[in-house]
Coordinates of C-alpha atoms (C1' of nucleotides) in Angstrom, one line a residue:
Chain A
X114 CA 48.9 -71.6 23.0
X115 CA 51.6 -73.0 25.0
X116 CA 50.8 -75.7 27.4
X117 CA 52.2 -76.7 30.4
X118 CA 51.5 -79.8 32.5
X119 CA 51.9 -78.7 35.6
X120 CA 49.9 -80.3 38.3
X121 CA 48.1 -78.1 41.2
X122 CA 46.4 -78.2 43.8
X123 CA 44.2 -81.2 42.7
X124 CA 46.0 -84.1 40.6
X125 CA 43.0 -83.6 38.5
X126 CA 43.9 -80.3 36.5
X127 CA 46.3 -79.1 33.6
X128 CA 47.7 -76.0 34.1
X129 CA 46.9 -73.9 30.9
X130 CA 48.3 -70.9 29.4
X131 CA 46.2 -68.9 27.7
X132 CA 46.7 -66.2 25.7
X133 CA 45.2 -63.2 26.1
X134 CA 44.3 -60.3 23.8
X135 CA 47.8 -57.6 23.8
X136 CA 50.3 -60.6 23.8
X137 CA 49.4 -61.6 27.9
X138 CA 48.7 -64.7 29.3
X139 CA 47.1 -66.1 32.3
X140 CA 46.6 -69.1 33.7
X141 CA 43.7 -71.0 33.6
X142 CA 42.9 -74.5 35.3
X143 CA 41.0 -76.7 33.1
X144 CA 39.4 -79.2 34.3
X145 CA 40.2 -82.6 33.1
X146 CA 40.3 -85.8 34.4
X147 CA 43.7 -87.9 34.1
X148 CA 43.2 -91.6 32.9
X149 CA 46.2 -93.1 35.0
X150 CA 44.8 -91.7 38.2
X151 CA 42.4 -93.0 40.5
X152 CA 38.4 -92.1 39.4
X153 CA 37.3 -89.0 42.1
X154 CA 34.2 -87.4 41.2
X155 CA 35.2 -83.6 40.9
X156 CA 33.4 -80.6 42.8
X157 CA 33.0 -77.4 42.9
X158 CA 33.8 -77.0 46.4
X159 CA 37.8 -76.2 46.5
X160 CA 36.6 -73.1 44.5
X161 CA 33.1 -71.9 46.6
X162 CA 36.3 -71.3 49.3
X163 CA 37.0 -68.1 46.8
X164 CA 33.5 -67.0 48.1
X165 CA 33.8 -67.1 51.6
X166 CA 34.8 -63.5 51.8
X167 CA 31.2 -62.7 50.1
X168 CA 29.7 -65.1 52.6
X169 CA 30.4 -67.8 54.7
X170 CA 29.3 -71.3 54.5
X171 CA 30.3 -74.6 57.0
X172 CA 31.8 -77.3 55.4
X173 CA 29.2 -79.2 55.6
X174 CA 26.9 -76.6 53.9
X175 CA 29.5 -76.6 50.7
X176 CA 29.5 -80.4 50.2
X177 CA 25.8 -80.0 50.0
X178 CA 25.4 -77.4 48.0
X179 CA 28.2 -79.2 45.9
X180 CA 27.0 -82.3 45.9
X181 CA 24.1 -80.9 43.5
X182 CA 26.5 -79.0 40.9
X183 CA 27.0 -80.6 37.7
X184 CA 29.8 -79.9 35.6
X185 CA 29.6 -78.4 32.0
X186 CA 32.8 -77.9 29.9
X187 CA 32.0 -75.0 27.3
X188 CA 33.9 -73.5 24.1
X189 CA 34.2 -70.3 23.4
X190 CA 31.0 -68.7 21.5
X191 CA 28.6 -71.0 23.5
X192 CA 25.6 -69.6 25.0
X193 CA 24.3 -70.7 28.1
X194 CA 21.3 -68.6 27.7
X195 CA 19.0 -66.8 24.8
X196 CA 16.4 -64.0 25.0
X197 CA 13.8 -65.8 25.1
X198 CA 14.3 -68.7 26.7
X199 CA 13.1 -69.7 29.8
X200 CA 16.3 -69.7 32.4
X201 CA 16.7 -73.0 34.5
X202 CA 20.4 -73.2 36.0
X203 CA 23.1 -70.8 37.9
X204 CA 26.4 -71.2 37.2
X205 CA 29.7 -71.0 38.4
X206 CA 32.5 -70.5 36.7
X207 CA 35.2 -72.7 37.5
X208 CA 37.4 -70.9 34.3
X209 CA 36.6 -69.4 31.4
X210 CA 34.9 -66.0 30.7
X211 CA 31.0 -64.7 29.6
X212 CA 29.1 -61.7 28.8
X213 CA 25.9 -61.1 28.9
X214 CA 24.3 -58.9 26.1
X215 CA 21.0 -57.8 24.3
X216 CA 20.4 -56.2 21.2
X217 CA 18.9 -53.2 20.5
X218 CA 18.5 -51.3 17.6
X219 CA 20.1 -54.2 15.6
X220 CA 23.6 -53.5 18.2
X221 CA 24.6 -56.0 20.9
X222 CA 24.8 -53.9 24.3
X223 CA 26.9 -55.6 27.0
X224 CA 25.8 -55.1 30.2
X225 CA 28.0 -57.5 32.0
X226 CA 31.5 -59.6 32.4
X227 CA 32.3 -62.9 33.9
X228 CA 35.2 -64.3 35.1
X229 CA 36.3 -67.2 37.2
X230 CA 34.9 -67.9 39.9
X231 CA 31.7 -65.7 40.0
X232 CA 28.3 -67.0 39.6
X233 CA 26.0 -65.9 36.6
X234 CA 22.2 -66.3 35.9
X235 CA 19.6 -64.8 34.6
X236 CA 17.7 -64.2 38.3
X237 CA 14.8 -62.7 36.6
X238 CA 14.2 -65.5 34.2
X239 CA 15.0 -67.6 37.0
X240 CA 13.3 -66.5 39.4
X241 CA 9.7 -65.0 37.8
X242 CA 9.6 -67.8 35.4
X243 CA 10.0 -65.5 32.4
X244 CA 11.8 -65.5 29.0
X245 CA 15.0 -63.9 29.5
X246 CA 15.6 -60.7 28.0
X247 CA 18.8 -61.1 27.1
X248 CA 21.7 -63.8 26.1
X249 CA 24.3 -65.4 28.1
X250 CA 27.5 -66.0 26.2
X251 CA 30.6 -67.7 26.7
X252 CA 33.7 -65.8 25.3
X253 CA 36.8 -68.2 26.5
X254 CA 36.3 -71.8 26.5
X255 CA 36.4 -73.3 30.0
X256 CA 34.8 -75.4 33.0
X257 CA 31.4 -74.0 34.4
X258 CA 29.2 -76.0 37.3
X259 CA 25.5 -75.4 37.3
X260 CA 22.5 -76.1 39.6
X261 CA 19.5 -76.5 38.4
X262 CA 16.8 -74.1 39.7
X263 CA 14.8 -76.5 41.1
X264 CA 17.7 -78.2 43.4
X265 CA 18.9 -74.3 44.4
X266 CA 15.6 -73.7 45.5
X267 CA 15.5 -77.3 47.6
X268 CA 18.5 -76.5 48.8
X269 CA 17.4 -73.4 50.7
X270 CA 14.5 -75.0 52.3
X271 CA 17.2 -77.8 53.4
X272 CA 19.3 -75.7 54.2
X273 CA 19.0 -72.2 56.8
X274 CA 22.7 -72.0 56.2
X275 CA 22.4 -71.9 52.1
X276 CA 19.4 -69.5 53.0
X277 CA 21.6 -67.6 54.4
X278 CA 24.7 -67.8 52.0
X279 CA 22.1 -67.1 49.2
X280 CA 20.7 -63.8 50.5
X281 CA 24.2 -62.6 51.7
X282 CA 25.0 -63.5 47.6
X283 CA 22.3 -61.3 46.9
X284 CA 22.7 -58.5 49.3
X285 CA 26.5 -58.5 47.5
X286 CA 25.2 -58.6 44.5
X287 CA 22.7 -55.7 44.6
X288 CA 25.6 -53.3 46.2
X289 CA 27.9 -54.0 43.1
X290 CA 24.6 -53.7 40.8
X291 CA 23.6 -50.4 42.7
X292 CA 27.5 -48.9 42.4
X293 CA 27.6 -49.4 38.6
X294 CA 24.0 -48.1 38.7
X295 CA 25.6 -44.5 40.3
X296 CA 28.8 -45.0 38.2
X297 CA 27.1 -44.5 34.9
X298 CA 24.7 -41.9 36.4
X299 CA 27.6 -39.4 37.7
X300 CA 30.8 -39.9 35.1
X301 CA 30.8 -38.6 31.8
X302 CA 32.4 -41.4 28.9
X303 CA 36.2 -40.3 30.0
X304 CA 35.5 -40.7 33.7
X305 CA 34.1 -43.9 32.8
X306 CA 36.9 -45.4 31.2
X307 CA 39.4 -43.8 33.6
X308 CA 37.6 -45.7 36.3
X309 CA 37.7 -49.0 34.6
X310 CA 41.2 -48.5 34.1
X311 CA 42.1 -47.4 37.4
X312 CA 40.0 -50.4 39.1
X313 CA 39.8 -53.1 36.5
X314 CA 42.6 -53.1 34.5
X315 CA 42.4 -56.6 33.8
X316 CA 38.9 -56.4 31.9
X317 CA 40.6 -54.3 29.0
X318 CA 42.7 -57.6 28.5
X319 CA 39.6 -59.6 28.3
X320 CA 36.7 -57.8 26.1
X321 CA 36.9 -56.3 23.3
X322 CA 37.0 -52.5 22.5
X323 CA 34.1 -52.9 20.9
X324 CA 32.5 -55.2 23.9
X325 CA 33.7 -52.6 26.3
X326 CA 32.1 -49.4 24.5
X327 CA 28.5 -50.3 25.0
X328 CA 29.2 -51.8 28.6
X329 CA 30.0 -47.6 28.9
X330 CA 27.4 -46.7 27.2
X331 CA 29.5 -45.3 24.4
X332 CA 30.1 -46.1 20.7
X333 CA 32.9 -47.8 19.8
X334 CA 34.0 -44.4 17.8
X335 CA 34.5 -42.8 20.8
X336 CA 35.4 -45.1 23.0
X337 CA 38.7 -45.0 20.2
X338 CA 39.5 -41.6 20.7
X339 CA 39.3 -41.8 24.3
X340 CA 41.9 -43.5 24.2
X341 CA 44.0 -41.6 22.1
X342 CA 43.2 -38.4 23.9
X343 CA 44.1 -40.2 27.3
X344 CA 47.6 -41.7 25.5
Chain B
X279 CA -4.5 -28.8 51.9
X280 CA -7.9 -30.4 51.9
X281 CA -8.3 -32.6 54.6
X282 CA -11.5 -35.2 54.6
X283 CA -11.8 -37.0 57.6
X284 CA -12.8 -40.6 56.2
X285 CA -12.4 -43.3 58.3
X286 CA -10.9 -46.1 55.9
X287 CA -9.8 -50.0 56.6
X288 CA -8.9 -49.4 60.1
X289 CA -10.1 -46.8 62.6
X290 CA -7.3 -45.5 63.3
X291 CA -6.1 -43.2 60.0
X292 CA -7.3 -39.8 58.5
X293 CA -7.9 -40.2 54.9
X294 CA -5.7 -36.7 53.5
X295 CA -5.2 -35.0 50.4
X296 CA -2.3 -33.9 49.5
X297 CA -1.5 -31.6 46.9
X298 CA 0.8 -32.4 44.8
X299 CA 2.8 -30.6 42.0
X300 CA 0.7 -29.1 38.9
X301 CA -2.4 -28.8 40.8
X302 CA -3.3 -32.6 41.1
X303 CA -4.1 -34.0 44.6
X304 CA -2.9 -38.0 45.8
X305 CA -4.4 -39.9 48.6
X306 CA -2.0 -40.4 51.2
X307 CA -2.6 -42.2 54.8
X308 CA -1.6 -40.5 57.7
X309 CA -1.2 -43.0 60.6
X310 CA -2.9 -41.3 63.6
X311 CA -4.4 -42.6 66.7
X312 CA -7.7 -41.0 67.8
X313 CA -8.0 -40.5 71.1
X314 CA -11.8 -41.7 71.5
X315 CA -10.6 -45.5 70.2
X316 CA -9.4 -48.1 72.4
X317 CA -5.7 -47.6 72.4
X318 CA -3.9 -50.1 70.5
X319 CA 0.0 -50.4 69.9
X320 CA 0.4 -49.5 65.6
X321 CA 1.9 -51.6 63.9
X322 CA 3.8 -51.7 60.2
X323 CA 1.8 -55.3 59.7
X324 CA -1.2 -54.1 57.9
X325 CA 1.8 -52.6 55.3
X326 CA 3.8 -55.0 55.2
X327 CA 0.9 -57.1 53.0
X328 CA 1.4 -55.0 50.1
X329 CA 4.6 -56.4 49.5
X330 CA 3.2 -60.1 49.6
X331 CA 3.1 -60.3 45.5
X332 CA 7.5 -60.0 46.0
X333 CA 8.0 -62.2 49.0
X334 CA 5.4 -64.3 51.0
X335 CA 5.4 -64.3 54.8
X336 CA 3.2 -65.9 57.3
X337 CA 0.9 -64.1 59.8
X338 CA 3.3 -65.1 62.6
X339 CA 6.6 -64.3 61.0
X340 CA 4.7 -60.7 59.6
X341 CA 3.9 -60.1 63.3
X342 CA 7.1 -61.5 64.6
X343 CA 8.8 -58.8 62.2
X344 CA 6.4 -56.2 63.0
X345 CA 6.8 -56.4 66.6
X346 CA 10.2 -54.9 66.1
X347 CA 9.5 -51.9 64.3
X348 CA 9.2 -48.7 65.8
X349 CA 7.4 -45.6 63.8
X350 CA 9.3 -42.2 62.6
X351 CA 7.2 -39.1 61.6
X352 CA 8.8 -37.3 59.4
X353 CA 8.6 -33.4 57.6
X354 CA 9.7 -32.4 54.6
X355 CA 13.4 -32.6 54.1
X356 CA 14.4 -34.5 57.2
X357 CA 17.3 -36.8 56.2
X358 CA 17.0 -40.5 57.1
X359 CA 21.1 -40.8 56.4
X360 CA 23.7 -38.8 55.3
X361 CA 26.9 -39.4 53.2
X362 CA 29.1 -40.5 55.8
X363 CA 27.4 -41.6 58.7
X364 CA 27.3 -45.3 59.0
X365 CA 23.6 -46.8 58.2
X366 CA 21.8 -48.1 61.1
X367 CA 18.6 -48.8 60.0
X368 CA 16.2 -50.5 56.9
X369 CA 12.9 -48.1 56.6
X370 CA 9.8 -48.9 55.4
X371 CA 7.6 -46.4 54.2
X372 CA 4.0 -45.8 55.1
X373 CA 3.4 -42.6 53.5
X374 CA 5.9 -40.1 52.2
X375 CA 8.1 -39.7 49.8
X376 CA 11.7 -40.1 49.9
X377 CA 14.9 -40.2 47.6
X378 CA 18.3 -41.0 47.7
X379 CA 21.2 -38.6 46.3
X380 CA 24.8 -37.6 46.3
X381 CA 27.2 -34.7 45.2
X382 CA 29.4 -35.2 42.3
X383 CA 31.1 -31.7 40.9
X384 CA 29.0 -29.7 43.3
X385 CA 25.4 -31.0 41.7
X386 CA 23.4 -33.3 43.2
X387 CA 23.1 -36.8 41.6
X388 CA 19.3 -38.2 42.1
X389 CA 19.8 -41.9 41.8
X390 CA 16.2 -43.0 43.6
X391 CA 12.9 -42.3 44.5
X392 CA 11.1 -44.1 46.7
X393 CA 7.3 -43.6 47.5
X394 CA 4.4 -45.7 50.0
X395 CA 4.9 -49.7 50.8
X396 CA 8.7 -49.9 50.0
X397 CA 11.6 -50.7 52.0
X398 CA 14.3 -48.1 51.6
X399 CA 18.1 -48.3 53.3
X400 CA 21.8 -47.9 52.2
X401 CA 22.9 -51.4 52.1
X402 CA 26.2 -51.7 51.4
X403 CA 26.9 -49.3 54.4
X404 CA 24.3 -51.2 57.0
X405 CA 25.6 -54.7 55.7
X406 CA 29.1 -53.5 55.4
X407 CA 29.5 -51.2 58.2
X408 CA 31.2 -48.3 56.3
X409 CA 30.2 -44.8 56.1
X410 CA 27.4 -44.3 53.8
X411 CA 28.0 -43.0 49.8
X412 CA 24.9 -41.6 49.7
X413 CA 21.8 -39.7 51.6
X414 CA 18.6 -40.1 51.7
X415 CA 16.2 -37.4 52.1
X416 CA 12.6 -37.3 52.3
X417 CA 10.9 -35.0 49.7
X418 CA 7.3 -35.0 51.6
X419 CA 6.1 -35.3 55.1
X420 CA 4.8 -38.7 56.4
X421 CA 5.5 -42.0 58.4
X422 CA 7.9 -44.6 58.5
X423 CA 8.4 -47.8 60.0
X424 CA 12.3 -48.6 60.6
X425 CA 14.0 -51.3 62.2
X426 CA 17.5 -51.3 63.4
X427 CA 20.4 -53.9 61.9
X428 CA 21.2 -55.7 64.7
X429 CA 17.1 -56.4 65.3
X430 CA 17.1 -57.2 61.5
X431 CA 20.0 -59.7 61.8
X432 CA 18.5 -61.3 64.4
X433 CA 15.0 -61.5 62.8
X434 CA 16.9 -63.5 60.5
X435 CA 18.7 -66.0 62.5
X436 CA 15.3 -66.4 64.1
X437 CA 12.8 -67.3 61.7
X438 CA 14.0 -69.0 58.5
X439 CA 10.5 -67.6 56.9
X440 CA 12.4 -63.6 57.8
X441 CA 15.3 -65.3 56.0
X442 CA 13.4 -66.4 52.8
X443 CA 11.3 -63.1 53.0
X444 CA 14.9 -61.1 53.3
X445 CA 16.4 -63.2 50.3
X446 CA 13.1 -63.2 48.2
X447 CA 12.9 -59.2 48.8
X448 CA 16.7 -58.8 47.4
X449 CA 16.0 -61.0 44.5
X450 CA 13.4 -58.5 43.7
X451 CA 15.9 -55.3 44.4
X452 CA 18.9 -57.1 42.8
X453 CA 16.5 -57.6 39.6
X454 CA 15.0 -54.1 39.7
X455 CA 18.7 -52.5 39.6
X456 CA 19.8 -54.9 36.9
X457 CA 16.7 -53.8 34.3
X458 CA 17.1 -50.3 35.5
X459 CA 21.0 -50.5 34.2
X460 CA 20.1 -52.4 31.4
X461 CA 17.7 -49.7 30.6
X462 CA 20.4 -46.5 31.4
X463 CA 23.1 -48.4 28.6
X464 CA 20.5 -49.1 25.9
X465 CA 18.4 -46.2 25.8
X466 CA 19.4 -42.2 24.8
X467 CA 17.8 -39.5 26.5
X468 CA 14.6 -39.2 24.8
X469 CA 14.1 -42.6 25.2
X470 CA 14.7 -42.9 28.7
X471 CA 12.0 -40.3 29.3
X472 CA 9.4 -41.5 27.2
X473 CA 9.6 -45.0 28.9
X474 CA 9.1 -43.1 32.4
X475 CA 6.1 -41.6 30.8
X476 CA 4.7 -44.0 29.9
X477 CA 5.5 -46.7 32.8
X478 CA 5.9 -44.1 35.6
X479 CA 3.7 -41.3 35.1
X480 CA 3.1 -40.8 38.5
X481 CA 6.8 -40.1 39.0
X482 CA 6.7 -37.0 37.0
X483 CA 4.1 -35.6 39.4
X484 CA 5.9 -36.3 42.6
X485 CA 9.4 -35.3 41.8
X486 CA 10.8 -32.1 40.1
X487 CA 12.3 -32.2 36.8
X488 CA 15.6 -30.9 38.0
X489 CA 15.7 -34.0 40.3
X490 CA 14.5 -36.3 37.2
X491 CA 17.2 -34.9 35.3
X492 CA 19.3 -36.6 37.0
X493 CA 18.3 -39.7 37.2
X494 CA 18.0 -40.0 33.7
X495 CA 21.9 -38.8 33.9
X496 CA 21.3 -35.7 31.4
X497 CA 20.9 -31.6 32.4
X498 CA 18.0 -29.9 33.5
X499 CA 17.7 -28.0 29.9
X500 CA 18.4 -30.9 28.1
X501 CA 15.2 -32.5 29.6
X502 CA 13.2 -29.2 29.7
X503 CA 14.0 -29.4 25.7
X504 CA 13.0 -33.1 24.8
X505 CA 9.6 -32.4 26.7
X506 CA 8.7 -29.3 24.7
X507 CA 10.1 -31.3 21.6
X508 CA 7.3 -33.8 22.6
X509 CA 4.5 -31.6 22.7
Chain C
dC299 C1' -2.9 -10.2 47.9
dA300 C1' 1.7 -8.8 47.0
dT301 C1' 6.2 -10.2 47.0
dA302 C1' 10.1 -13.3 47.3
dT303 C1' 11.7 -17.6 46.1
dT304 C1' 12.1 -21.5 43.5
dA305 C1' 11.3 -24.2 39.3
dT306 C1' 11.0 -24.4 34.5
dG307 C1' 11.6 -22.7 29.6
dT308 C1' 14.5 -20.9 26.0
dG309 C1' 18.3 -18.6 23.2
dA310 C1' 23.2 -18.7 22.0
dC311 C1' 27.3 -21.0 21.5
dG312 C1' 31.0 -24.2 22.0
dT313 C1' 32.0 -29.2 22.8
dT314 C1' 31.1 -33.9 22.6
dT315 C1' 29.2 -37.7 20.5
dG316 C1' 27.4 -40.8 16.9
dA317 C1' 27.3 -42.4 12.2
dC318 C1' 29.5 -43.5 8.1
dA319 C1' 33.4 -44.6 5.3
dC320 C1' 37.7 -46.3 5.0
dA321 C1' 42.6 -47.2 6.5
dA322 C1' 45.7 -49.6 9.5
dT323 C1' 46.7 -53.1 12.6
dC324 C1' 46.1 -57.4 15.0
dC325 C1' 45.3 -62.2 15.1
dC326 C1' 44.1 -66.7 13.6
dT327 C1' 44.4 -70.3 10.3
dT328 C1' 46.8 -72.8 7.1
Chain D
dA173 C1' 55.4 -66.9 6.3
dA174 C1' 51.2 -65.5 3.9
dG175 C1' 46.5 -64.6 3.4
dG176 C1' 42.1 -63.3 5.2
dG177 C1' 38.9 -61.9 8.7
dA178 C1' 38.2 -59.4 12.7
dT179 C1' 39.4 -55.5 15.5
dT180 C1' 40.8 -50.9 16.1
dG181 C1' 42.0 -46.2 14.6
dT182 C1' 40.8 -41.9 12.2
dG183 C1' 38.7 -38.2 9.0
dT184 C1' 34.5 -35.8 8.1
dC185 C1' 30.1 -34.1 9.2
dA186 C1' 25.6 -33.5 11.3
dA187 C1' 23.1 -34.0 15.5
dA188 C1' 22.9 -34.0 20.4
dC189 C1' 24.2 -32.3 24.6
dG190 C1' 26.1 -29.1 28.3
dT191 C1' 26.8 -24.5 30.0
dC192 C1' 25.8 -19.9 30.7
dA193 C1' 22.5 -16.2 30.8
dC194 C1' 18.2 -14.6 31.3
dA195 C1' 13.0 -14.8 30.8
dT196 C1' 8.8 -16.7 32.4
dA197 C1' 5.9 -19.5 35.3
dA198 C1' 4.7 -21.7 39.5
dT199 C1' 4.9 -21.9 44.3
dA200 C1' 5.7 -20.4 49.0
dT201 C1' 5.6 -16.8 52.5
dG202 C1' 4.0 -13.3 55.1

DNA sequence: CATATTATGTGACGTTTGACACAATCCCTT
DNA sequence: AAGGGATTGTGTCAAACGTCACATAATATG
């Protein structure tokens, strides 16, 4: 892994190079706090601005909503969440990457990816006060903020402009959920990983083969020879 | 079809039977006004309280909502929205049945049905004013409430209690589309129709098995084969 | 009630997919 | 640079699925 010290934005960051699987890299910030520097408590807001096209939030709305984010550093093969357990924080995800996956029939099944910048919980399990059914994993080490359900929920009642932010999270959210919802209904295995090539291409340098074959609904077999056909 | 002329809850309903396919009959209220009661304006409010168990709402925000609805009868095939036209509207439905659908190789793609005391609308096209990816059709006569976007917007900005109902009602979708992906990657064909069997068994008497088919993203023989394998 | 229309069931056949076994390659560690 | 574990590719075969064609059953229409 090379490294590079390059500061950013923020004197509080080291600009990483990761590598990536098929000899890429990309750059990652990690967040890490520099001892000769002056002591700044860090936030999450510089990077809730990557949101605003999602929905929008006053400044004053993101340094409250900040101001109840704690930070959690994570290495790669951490889970933030098990089936089972009972889900209490959302995250965001400053860097690093996560899946989500269940098992069934003894397989993992991936049903999602997570990249920077995105938030990630377990809404049912959050929400319903359930065990989750399924697991929350991290697959690149990185920096993650979380809020705790309890604050989240405060925080709309405080707040008719987090309200608001929240559902227009949501109302994004279900679209995308709803699109891969018609996606797998109306392409067959090729169109399927045509399409992810076509619009993500970026996600075949982050999962696996094997990750990405039961995200498609497909074993990794033929996901293979897909590929060869296609090459 | 049998009609019975029971007066239930209110006054102002018929109580009708109708038939539904393979010979089996389903209650289904007809909103009428007689013309020998007072006249009082209808409202969606009395429906709206089957939803409480997802979102709660006060009596003054359900009537504050209510008062902007206005009622749509429809028959038997009438489309609510068609691929293309930009969505105007969230329905609720009182009775009827409805689903939503799109072409993909010349077939039709069935990727929702929706029955009595659901909300129903193409959100990505009313939230994101672009032409609609999908229709949706009724599949049996009945009565809807609907209420136009700009109203609903409003509503929101109004009443932070319409805002918590409108974010507490899309935690409900978003989680709804998520376990119904989940349940498309993990399970085969068989599997997918045995769990509708056994959860939704009134979905295989109000929809054809052509249309099922579809939704469970196999053919129309495939499915006609795992039911005789089945029985 | 008779007929037309639509929906569903089924046979035949070619294609696709999954499962298993194993080979080749990649990648991480030392 | 070398070794070892993980990932990916591929050969073989059986099972599942889609498509086409047509039969049968259910439903709608007059």
């Amino acid at each position: 892994m090379t490294l590079c010290m390059n500061k950013v934005k923020s004197n509080y960051f080291h600009k990483d190079m990761l590598k990536l699987k098929g000899n890429k890299y990309l750059h990652v910030s990690i967040f890490k706090k520099i001892n000769d520097l002056p002591v700044m408590k860090p936030s999450p807001v510089h990077f809730l601005q990557s949101l605003l096209h999602i929905a929008s939030l006053s400044h004053e709305a993101r340094d409250l909503f900040a101001g109840k984010a704690t930070s959690q550093k994570v290495k790669k093969g951490d889970y933030l969440l098990r089936e089972g357990q009972h889900c209490q924080y959302i995250w965001f995800i400053e860097s690093g990457d996560c899946r989500a996956f269940h098992y069934h029939h003894e397989k993992e099944i991936n049903t999602g990816f997570y990249f920077e910048n995105t938030f990630l919980t377990n809404l049912n399990s959050l929400r319903n006060n359930v065990p989750a059914d399924y697991n929350i994993q991290t697959t690149a080490a990185g920096s993650l903020w979380k809020w705790h359900k309890d604050d989240l929920f405060l925080l709309y009642e405080q707040s008719p402009e987090i309200a608001a932010f929240g559902r227009q999270w949501l109302e994004h959210l279900f679209i995308e959920q709803e699109k891969h919802t018609h996606w797998l209904k109306k392409n067959n295995p090729e169109e399927r990983y045509l399409s992810i090539l076509s619009t993500q291409p970026d996600l075949l340098q982050r999962v696996s083969l094997t990750q990405l074959s039961s995200y498609l609904g497909i074993s990794r077999e033929t996901l293979s020879r897909i590929r060869r056909r296609l090459s």
